[in-house]
mmCIF file of C-alpha atoms in Angstrom:
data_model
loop_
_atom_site.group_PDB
_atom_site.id
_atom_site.type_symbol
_atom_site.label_atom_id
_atom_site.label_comp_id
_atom_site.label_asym_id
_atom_site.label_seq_id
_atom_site.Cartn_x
_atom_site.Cartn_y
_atom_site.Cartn_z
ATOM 1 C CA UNK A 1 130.295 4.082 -243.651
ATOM 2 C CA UNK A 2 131.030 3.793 -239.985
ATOM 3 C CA UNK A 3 128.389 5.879 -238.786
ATOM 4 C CA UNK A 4 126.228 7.561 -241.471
ATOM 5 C CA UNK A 5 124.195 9.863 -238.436
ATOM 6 C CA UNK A 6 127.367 11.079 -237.198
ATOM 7 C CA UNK A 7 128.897 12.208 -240.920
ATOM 8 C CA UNK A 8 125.311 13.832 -241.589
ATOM 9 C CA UNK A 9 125.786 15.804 -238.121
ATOM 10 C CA UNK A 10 129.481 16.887 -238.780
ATOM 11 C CA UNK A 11 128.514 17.772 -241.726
ATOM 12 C CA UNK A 12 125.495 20.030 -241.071
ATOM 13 C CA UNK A 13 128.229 21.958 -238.699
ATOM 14 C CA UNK A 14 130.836 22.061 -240.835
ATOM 15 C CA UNK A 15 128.836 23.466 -243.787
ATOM 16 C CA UNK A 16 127.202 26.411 -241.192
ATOM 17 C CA UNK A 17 130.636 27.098 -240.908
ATOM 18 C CA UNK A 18 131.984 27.536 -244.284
ATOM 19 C CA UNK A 19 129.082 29.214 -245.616
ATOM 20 C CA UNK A 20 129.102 32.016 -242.635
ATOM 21 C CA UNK A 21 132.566 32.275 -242.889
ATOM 22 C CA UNK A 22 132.605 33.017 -246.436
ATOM 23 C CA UNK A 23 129.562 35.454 -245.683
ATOM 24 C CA UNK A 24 131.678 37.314 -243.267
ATOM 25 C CA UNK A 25 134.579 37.133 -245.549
ATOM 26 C CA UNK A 26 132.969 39.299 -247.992
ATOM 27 C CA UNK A 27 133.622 42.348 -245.220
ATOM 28 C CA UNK A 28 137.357 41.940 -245.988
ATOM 29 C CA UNK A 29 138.149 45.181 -247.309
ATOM 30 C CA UNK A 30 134.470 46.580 -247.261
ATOM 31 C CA UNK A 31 133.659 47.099 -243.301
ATOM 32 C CA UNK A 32 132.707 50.277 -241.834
ATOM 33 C CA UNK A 33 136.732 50.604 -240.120
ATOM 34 C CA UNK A 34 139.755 48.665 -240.372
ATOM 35 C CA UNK A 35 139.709 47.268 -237.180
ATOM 36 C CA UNK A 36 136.185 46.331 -237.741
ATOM 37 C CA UNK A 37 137.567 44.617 -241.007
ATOM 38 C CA UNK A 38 140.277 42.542 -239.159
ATOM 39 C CA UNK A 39 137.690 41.818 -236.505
ATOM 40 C CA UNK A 40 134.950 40.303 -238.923
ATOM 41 C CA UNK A 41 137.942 38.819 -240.863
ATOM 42 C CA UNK A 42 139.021 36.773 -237.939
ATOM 43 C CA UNK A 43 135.468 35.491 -236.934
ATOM 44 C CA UNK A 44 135.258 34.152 -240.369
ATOM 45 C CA UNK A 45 138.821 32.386 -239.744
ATOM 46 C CA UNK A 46 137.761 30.884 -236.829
ATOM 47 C CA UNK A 47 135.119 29.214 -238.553
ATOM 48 C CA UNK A 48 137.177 27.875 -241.441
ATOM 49 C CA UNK A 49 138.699 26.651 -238.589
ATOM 50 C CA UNK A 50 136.232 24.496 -236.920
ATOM 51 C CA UNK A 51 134.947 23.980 -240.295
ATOM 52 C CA UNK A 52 138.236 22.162 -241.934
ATOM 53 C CA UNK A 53 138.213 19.975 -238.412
ATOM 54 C CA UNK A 54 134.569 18.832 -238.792
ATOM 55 C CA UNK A 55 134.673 18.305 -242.598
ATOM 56 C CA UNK A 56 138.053 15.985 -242.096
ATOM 57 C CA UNK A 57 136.771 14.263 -239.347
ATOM 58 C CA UNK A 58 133.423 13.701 -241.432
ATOM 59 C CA UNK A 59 135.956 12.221 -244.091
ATOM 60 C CA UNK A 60 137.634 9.887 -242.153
ATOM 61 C CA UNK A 61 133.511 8.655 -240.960
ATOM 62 C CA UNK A 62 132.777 8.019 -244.614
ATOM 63 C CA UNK A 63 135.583 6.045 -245.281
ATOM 64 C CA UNK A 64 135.322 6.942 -249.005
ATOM 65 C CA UNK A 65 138.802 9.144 -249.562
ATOM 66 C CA UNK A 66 137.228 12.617 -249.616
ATOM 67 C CA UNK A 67 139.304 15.262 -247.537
ATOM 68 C CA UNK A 68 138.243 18.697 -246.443
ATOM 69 C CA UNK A 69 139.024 19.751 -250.249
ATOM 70 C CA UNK A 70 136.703 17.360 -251.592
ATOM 71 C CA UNK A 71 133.426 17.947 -249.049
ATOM 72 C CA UNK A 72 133.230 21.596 -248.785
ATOM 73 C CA UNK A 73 134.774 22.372 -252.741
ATOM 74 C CA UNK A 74 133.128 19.919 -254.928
ATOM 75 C CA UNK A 75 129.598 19.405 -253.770
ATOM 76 C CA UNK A 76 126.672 21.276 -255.084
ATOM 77 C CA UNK A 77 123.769 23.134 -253.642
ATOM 78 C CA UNK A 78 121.602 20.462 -252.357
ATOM 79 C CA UNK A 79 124.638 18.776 -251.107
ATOM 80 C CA UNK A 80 124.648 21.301 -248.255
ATOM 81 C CA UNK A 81 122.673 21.113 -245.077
ATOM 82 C CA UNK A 82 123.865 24.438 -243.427
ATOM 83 C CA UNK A 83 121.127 26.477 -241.731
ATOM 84 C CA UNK A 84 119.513 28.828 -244.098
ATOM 85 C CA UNK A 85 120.258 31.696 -241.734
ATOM 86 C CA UNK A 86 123.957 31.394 -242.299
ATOM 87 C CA UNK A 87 123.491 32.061 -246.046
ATOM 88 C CA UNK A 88 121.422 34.804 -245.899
ATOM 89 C CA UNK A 89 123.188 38.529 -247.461
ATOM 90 C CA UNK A 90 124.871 40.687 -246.225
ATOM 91 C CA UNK A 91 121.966 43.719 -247.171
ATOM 92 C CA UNK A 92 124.347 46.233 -244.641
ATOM 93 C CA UNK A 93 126.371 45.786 -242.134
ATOM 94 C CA UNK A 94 123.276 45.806 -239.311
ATOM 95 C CA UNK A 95 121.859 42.375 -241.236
ATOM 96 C CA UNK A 96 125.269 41.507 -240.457
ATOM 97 C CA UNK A 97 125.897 41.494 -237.505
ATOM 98 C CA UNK A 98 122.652 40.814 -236.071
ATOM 99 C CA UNK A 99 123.145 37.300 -238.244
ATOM 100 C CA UNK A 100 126.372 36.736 -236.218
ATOM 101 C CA UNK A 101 124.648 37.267 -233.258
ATOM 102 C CA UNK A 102 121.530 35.206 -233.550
ATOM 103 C CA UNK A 103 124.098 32.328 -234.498
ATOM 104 C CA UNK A 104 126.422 33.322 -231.885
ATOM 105 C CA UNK A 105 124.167 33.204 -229.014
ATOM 106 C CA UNK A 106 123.342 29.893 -230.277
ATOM 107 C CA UNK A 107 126.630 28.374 -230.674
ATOM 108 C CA UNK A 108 128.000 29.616 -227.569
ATOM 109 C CA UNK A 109 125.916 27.502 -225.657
ATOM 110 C CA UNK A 110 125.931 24.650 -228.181
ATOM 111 C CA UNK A 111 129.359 24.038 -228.127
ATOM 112 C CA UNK A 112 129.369 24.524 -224.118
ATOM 113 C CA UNK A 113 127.289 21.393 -224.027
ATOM 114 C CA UNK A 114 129.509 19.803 -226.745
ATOM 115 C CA UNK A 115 132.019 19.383 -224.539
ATOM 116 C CA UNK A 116 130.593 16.392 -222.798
ATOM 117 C CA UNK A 117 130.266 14.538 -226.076
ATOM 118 C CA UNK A 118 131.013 10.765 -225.572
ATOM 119 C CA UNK A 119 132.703 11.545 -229.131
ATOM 120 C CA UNK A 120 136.247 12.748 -228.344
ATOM 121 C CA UNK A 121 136.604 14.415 -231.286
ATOM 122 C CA UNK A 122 133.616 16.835 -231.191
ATOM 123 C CA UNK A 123 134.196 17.055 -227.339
ATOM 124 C CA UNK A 124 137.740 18.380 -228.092
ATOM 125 C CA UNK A 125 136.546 20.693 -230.826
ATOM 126 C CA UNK A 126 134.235 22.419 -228.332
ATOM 127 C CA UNK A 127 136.444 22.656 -226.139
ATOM 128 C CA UNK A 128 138.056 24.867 -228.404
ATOM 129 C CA UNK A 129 135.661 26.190 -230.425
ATOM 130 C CA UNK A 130 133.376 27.352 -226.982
ATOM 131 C CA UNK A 131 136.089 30.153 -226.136
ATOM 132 C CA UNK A 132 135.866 31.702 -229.640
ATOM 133 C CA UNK A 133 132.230 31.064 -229.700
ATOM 134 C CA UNK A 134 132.274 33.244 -226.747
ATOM 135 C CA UNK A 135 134.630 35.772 -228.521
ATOM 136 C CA UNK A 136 132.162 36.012 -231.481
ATOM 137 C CA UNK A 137 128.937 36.244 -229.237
ATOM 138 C CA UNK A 138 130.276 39.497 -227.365
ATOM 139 C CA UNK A 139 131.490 41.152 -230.097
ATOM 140 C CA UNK A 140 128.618 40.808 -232.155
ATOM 141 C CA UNK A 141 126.018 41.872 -229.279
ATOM 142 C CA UNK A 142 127.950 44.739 -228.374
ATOM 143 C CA UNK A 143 126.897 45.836 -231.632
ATOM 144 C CA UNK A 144 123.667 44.967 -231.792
ATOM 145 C CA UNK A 145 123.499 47.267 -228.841
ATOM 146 C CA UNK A 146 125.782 50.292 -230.214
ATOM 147 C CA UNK A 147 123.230 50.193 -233.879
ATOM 148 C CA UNK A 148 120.238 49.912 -231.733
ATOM 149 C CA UNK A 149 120.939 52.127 -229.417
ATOM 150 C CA UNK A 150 122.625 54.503 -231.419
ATOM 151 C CA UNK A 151 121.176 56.956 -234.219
ATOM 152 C CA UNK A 152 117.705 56.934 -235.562
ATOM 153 C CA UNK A 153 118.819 55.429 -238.904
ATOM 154 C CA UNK A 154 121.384 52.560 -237.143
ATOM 155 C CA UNK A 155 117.706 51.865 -234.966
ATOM 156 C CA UNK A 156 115.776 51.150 -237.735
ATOM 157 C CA UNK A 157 118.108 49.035 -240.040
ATOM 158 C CA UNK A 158 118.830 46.685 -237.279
ATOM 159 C CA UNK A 159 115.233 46.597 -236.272
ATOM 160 C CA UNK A 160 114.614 45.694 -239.856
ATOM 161 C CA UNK A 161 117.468 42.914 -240.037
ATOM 162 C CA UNK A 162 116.319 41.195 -237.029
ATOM 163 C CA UNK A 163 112.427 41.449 -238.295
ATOM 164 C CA UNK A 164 114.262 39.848 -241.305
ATOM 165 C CA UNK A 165 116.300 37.432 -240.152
ATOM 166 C CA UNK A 166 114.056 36.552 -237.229
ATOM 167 C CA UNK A 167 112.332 33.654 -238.955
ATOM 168 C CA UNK A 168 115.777 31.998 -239.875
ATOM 169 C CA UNK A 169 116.111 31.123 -236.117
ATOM 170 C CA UNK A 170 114.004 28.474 -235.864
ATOM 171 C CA UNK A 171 115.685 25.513 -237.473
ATOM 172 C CA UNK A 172 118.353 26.059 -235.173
ATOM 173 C CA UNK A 173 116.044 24.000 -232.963
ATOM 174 C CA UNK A 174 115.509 21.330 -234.607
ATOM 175 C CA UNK A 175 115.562 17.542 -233.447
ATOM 176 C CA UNK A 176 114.892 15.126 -236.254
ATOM 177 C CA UNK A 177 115.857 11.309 -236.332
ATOM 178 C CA UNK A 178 119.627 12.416 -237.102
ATOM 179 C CA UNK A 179 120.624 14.678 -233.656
ATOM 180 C CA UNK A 180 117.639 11.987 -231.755
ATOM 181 C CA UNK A 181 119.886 9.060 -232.629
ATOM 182 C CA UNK A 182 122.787 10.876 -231.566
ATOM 183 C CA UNK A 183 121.694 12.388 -228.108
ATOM 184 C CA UNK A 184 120.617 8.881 -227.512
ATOM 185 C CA UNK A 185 124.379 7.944 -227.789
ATOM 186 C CA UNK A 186 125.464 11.491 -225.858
ATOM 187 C CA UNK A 187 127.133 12.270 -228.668
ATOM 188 C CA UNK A 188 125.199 15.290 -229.527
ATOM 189 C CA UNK A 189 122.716 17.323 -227.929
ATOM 190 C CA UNK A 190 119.150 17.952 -227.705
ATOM 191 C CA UNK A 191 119.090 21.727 -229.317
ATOM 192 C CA UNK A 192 116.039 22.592 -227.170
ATOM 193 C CA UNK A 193 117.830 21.919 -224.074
ATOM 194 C CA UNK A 194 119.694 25.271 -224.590
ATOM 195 C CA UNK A 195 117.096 27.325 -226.258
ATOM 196 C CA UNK A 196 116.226 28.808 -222.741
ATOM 197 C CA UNK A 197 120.175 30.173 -222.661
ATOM 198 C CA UNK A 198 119.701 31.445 -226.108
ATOM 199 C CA UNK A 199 116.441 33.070 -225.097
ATOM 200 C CA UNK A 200 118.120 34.592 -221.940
ATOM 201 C CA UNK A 201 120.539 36.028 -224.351
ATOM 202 C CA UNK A 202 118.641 37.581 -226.983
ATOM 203 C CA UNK A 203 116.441 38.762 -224.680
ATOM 204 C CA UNK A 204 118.875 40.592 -222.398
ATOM 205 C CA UNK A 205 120.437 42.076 -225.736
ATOM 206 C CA UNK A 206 117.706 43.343 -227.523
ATOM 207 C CA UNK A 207 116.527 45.038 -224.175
ATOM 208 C CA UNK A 208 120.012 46.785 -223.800
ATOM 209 C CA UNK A 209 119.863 48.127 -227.829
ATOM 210 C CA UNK A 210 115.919 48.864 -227.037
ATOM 211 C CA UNK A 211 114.775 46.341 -229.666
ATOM 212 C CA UNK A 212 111.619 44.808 -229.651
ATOM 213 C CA UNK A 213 111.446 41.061 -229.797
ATOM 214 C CA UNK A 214 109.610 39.482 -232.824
ATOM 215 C CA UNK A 215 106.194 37.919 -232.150
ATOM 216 C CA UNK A 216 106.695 33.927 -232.235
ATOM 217 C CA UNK A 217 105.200 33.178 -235.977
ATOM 218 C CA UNK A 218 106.071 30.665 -238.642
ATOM 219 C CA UNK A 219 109.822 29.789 -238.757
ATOM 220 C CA UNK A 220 111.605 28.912 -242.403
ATOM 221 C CA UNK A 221 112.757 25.490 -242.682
ATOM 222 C CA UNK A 222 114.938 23.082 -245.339
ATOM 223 C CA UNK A 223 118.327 24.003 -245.117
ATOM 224 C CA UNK A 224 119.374 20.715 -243.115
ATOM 225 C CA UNK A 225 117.970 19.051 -245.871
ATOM 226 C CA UNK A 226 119.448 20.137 -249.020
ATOM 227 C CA UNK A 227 116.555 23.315 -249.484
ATOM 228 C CA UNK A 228 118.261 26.586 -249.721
ATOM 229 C CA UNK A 229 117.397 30.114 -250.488
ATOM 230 C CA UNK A 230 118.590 31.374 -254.026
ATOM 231 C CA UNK A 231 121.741 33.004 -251.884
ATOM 232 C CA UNK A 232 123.749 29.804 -251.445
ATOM 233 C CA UNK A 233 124.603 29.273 -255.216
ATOM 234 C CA UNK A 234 125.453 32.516 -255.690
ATOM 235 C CA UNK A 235 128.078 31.747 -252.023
ATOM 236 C CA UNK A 236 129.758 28.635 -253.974
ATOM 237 C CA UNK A 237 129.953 30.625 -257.252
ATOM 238 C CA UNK A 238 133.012 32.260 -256.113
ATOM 239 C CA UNK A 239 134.036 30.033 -252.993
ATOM 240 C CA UNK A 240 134.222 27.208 -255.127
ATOM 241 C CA UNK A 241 135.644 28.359 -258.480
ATOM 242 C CA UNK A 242 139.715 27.967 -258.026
ATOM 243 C CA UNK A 243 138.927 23.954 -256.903
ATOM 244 C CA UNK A 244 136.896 23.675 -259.646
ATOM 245 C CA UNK A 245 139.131 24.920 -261.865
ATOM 246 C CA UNK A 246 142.367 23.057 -260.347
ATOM 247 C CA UNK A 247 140.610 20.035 -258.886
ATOM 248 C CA UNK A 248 144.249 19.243 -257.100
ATOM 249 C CA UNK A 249 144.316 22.265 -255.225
ATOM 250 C CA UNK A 250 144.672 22.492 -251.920
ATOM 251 C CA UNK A 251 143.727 24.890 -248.593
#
């Protein structure tokens, strides 16, 4: 393998996302208005996009034959290293969206900084992937702010998804030898040099939908290293079935 830190890091991002991709997908058909439905259905599109680009470039690092097919169709559970808060269900449409917006006002930035890579592949990628990042950050907060600002009811279910899905957002942050061996290269970046933009963000949000930011507590970890929620098998169940059943098919 040509570089077995960079296929672990294209991987990790290619697997956030599939998985959120397929999460949103599930709103195809189900969301609260149609053009709520195409909207949600073209967020998840954009991330099958930068998904399929990560997981073939992550082929071609491995040097072992597998395509897109092969790395995001036929692996299993602990195979994955997406982020657990990617995975986590869709309880209403408040959890939600106030998932794609904890992600969003990560990735925004994320992919911002990406474009400096010394990697040209990643660099061109954000380059890309930065103005739907931005796309996916304002829709989502402008309805964080609609729900939390709206009725009494859409208060309290999004102040219950973010108390929820608060403690997901911490391994978004992390550095371990992987990313540190790659930000030594500038091929990736340090996530805690953009945590103060994401904090800027979420603050500045919440404020406008008059939510109240969750005390700083313990934050759930695992998910970059194989240890998922009981959610994820039950995402791969049905993402996975046709290539398991036709191993030749194709995207």
């Amino acid at each position: 393998m040509k570089d077995p830190a960079l296929f672990t890091y294209c991987m990790r991002l290619a697997d956030d996302s599939a998985i959120l991709s397929q999460r949103l997908g599930e709103w195809c058909g189900h969301a609260s208005h149609l053009e709520e439905d195409i909207a949600l259905t073209n967020v998840a599109l954009d991330l099958i996009g930068h998904a399929r680009e990560l997981y073939t470039y992550a082929g071609q690092i491995e040097g072992k034959g597998r395509d897109e097919d092969a790395l995001c169709f036929h692996r299993v559970e602990r195979e994955f290293t997406n982020l657990l808060l990617v995975e986590q269900p869709n309880d209403d449409f408040a959890y939600a969206i106030m998932r794609q917006f904890l992600f969003s006002a990560f990735m925004h930035p994320f992919w911002e900084a990406m474009m400096n890579s010394k990697d040209e592949l990643l660099a061109g990628l954000a380059a890309k992937a930065e103005k739907e990042a931005a796309y996916h950050l304002r829709h989502s907060a402008e309805w964080v702010i609609r729900l939390g600002d709206g009725t009494e009811e859409s208060h309290n279910r999004t102040n219950d998804a973010l108390e929820f899905l608060w403690m997901y957002t911490g391994e978004m942050f992390e550095c371990d030898d992987v990313v540190s061996s790659l930000v030594a290269k500038e091929v990736a970046i340090d996530p805690m040099s953009i945590k103060h933009l994401w904090d800027e963000t979420v603050n500045s949000v919440l404020a406008r939908a008059n939510l109240e930011r969750p005390a700083e507590s313990w934050m759930q970890t695992g998910g970059r290293k194989g240890e998922h929620s009981e959610h994820l098998g039950h995402i791969l169940s049905p993402m996975q079935y046709l290539q398991r059943s036709f191993p030749q098919a194709q995207w």
